[in-house]
Amino acid sequence: MKIITSHERADMDALASIYAASLLYPDFIALLPQKINRNLRDFVALYREALPFVERRHLPHRRISEVILVDTQTIAPLRGMDAHTRIHIIDHHPLEVPLGENITFEGDAVGATTTLLTEKIRAQGIALNSVGASLLLMGIYEDTGSLSYLTTTARDAQAAAWLLEKGADLRLVGEYLHHPLSSEQRQVLTQLLNQSTLHTIRGRNICLSAVVLDQYVDELSSLIHQIMDIYEPEACFMLAQHGESVQIIARSETDAIDVAAILREFGGGGHSKAAAAHCEGASIETLSADLLRALERHVVPPVLVREIMSTNVHTLPVDMSIREAAQLMRRYGHEGFPVVEGDRLVGVLTRSDVDRALHHRRGETPIRSILYTGPVYVSPTAPVDEVQRVMLESGLGQVPVVEDGRFVGLVTRTDLIKLWSAPLYPSRRPEIRRMMEEVLPPALRDLLLTARDVANDMGYSLYIVGGFVRDLLLGSPTLDLDLVVEGDAIRMAEELGRRLGARVRSHARFGTAKVILDGDRATGVPPSLDFVTARTEFYERPSVLPQVERSSIKQDLYRRDFTINTLAICLDRGRYGELLDYYGGERDIREKRIQVLHNLSFVEDPTRILRAVRFEQRLGFTIEARTEELIGEALDLLDDVSGERLRHELYLILAEDEPEKALDRLYRLGVLQHLHPALRFGREVAQLFVRLRERFSAWPQPEGPGVDAADLAERQAAAMRLCYLAILTSTLTPKELEELANRLRFSGRDSRFLQEVRRLREMLSQLQSTVMLRSTIYRLLSQFSREARFVITVLTDSELVRERLDLYERTLSTVSPRIDGHYLRALGVPPGPIYGEILERVRDAVLDGQVQTLEEEQALVRRLVGAAHNGRSIGDKVNGAKTPA
């Protein structure tokens, strides 16, 4: 025998889930729990003929082989069950019990178990009648508060909509879902309201209501919503004692109070917003005291102002003119500024007041005359709700933060929106700390903590930002650290240098410092650490480098190119491992999306277009639609960017593992054409890039005891980049190549190499001659660099040319005569150009097999010298067969 059942005192979600499961598993018996709520009893009694439920007393006396348990994870033993009975749990609560040998679980975080089963019914195309659809809708509505509870998901709403399409009757749903309170329930509610106590625990408002019942009363859970409507706490715990047992029912309105976790200590369960427990042998007084202690452990305190405020914000002096203030508002895009005198807050200046003053031609008046003054500030230790109160009362969009009479920071309306729109997930600090421990070498971690201690001792904060954090979350971490100091990075680095005995180089204009770690370093410690002062940027005009000013970490992250690069990890004591994500970077990493922070991003810095494509192709992400639109609108601005900056971005792309992907995307976006109209990139060029990598890996590299591995790797990377560039530009005419070199400000060395490859490519027809002497091959190829010859092996499709290039590299390039200038001097030949001509002719003879021994070389030299003395060309007197290649 196989059965479907749920928990005792079943609610509508439990009953609807039993019904839904009976449709999905028709060979199972839908067993009613013995105790069900009054509205359920009335519904089942009225529609008994249309429903498959079987009461416990009518269950056959046979062995139960399988049980499907819905909307609960525990079951009291039933007659017919034994140790071999298989139990399959279907529940929308997180798994709370260990799975035994014969127990399986399926579930997901939705508002009702009925939702999970309705989705299966829909997927399998199972037909529903009006009564069945209404029952399922009641199950979803009851556990989601008619789709209003915080635990409601889009899936609940979609399931409800589908049930309405299938004939669910809202009149029927309303009749049984919103039963009027019975006289007993009304009496209990009155007692609960009279005996309710309100507590403030860790800054949260919590209601405790307790009652002792003379007789059992059904559906106590419906009363807790009445209590919450009246007292409006953030969470409510209702305790009802009947005999020796106490029922605890809990509801929460906030992620900060997880009632399921709290009631788990009392043997109960549920989900974070609704839970229950049943306790035997304990009094209400004892349980209430235990409950308050549990709340102290579990309640997450409210976010404090200091956790979201910005520091190092722009302030204005009281004697500044209104016109000057208006210019700064336009420059930074701020809606207002705190106004200070020294470090004392005087008031707040708003854009609306500035605009009105300018309208009345009061631009030269000091801003003191139009300030919003009064109690318009909060303390850094105040909860953020206090900020909301000040904003509502004053109408300000920015609230200053004042501590001990000093202005210390600012909270904006945007800060609150970002805080409240993001779910309060449990702190990820332990997870981030663990990930960092796995990635950072111990010596490097200790060094970072030393730097952190120096920063904190000076009143500063230290963060790792950007690419390291992004790649850490992607699971492909690097040790390329960008360290940002919320404070003075130069002062901090100098103090760290003193402690470590290290040298420090700084640039005051940019607020940057490098701590150089000379001498022996532990494994994993880099040669230096770079520190940057948190700063904001202002672009005077498009395409030029920005002006920078000291700022907060939040504003520092906002100046970055893409959301995925705006993440930061705090290293501070007490905050170590805290992930800062103000701009949705982690979301875009999860969704594999490249997105700018604002619509003028590419206008301010068009080189971000090339970076967007580089990150897209390297990470396998997609540039989101609006960002791609902005790229198209900003393409013409690339023409105003300096060649050095464009070259830098192009070289970074050529340093990627597969640069052809980015180059192809850039060509399709129309970006390459703005570097030079003649640049093209298609499948053939992409194939040449792949061929280059394959052959480069087999290309012999310098070896020997004097070759440093790191230096060799760096030189190889530079050579590979230049070879890619040579292939990319190989189809350009000499004039076009010169124009590109001038536009991108290629170095003289790089320009010469590109021209060298172009010239050698023009000579390919000579290398394709059917018969060529080895000396001819040598003379043709020796004038070009090894790298240029290698590029030609990639560019040519001629097997004969490749064979001759290989012959030169492996054999001909190593051939030289045995005799040298000393022999010529011994013959009395005066030094001069003739030395080179004679030795070159001897080398040709050796290459072509005309001479093979030292004696033959000497004889040839004597003939050549004699010919020169007689006024004949030294190439006229050579005998012997010539060896073709």
GROMACS .gro file of N, CA and C in nm, residues 201-202 206 256-258 261-266 287-301:
model
   81
  201ILE      N    1   1.466   4.409   2.074
  201ILE     CA    2   1.580   4.318   2.085
  201ILE      C    3   1.675   4.346   1.970
  202ARG      N    4   1.794   4.390   2.005
  202ARG     CA    5   1.897   4.426   1.906
  202ARG      C    6   1.842   4.522   1.800
  206ILE      N    7   0.966   4.336   1.854
  206ILE     CA    8   0.914   4.198   1.854
  206ILE      C    9   0.799   4.190   1.954
  256ALA      N   10   1.573   3.982   0.879
  256ALA     CA   11   1.661   3.993   0.994
  256ALA      C   12   1.617   3.904   1.110
  257ILE      N   13   1.493   3.854   1.105
  257ILE     CA   14   1.443   3.765   1.210
  257ILE      C   15   1.394   3.638   1.143
  258ASP      N   16   1.477   3.535   1.145
  258ASP     CA   17   1.446   3.406   1.084
  258ASP      C   18   1.375   3.320   1.187
  261ALA      N   19   1.470   2.940   1.210
  261ALA     CA   20   1.595   2.912   1.281
  261ALA      C   21   1.577   2.921   1.431
  262ILE      N   22   1.494   3.017   1.474
  262ILE     CA   23   1.472   3.033   1.618
  262ILE      C   24   1.392   2.916   1.674
  263LEU      N   25   1.284   2.879   1.607
  263LEU     CA   26   1.199   2.771   1.660
  263LEU      C   27   1.260   2.633   1.641
  264ARG      N   28   1.366   2.625   1.560
  264ARG     CA   29   1.437   2.499   1.548
  264ARG      C   30   1.497   2.459   1.684
  265GLU      N   31   1.532   2.558   1.765
  265GLU     CA   32   1.585   2.529   1.898
  265GLU      C   33   1.479   2.470   1.990
  266PHE      N   34   1.351   2.482   1.950
  266PHE     CA   35   1.241   2.431   2.031
  266PHE      C   36   1.177   2.307   1.966
  287LEU      N   37   0.913   2.897   2.860
  287LEU     CA   38   0.936   2.906   2.716
  287LEU      C   39   0.952   3.050   2.671
  288SER      N   40   0.876   3.142   2.732
  288SER     CA   41   0.889   3.283   2.695
  288SER      C   42   1.029   3.334   2.726
  289ALA      N   43   1.082   3.297   2.843
  289ALA     CA   44   1.218   3.339   2.879
  289ALA      C   45   1.320   3.278   2.785
  290ASP      N   46   1.302   3.149   2.754
  290ASP     CA   47   1.395   3.083   2.661
  290ASP      C   48   1.387   3.147   2.522
  291LEU      N   49   1.267   3.187   2.484
  291LEU     CA   50   1.247   3.247   2.353
  291LEU      C   51   1.318   3.383   2.344
  292LEU      N   52   1.311   3.462   2.448
  292LEU     CA   53   1.379   3.592   2.447
  292LEU      C   54   1.530   3.576   2.437
  293ARG      N   55   1.583   3.474   2.507
  293ARG     CA   56   1.727   3.449   2.498
  293ARG      C   57   1.766   3.404   2.357
  294ALA      N   58   1.681   3.321   2.296
  294ALA     CA   59   1.709   3.275   2.159
  294ALA      C   60   1.704   3.393   2.061
  295LEU      N   61   1.613   3.486   2.085
  295LEU     CA   62   1.605   3.604   1.999
  295LEU      C   63   1.732   3.687   2.007
  296GLU      N   64   1.788   3.698   2.126
  296GLU     CA   65   1.914   3.774   2.141
  296GLU      C   66   2.024   3.713   2.055
  297ARG      N   67   2.020   3.581   2.041
  297ARG     CA   68   2.124   3.513   1.963
  297ARG      C   69   2.101   3.525   1.813
  298HIS      N   70   1.975   3.527   1.772
  298HIS     CA   71   1.945   3.512   1.630
  298HIS      C   72   1.913   3.642   1.557
  299VAL      N   73   1.858   3.740   1.627
  299VAL     CA   74   1.812   3.860   1.557
  299VAL      C   75   1.931   3.937   1.500
  300VAL      N   76   1.917   3.973   1.374
  300VAL     CA   77   2.020   4.054   1.309
  300VAL      C   78   1.987   4.201   1.335
  301PRO      N   79   2.078   4.276   1.395
  301PRO     CA   80   2.046   4.416   1.428
  301PRO      C   81   2.029   4.498   1.302
   0.00000   0.00000   0.00000
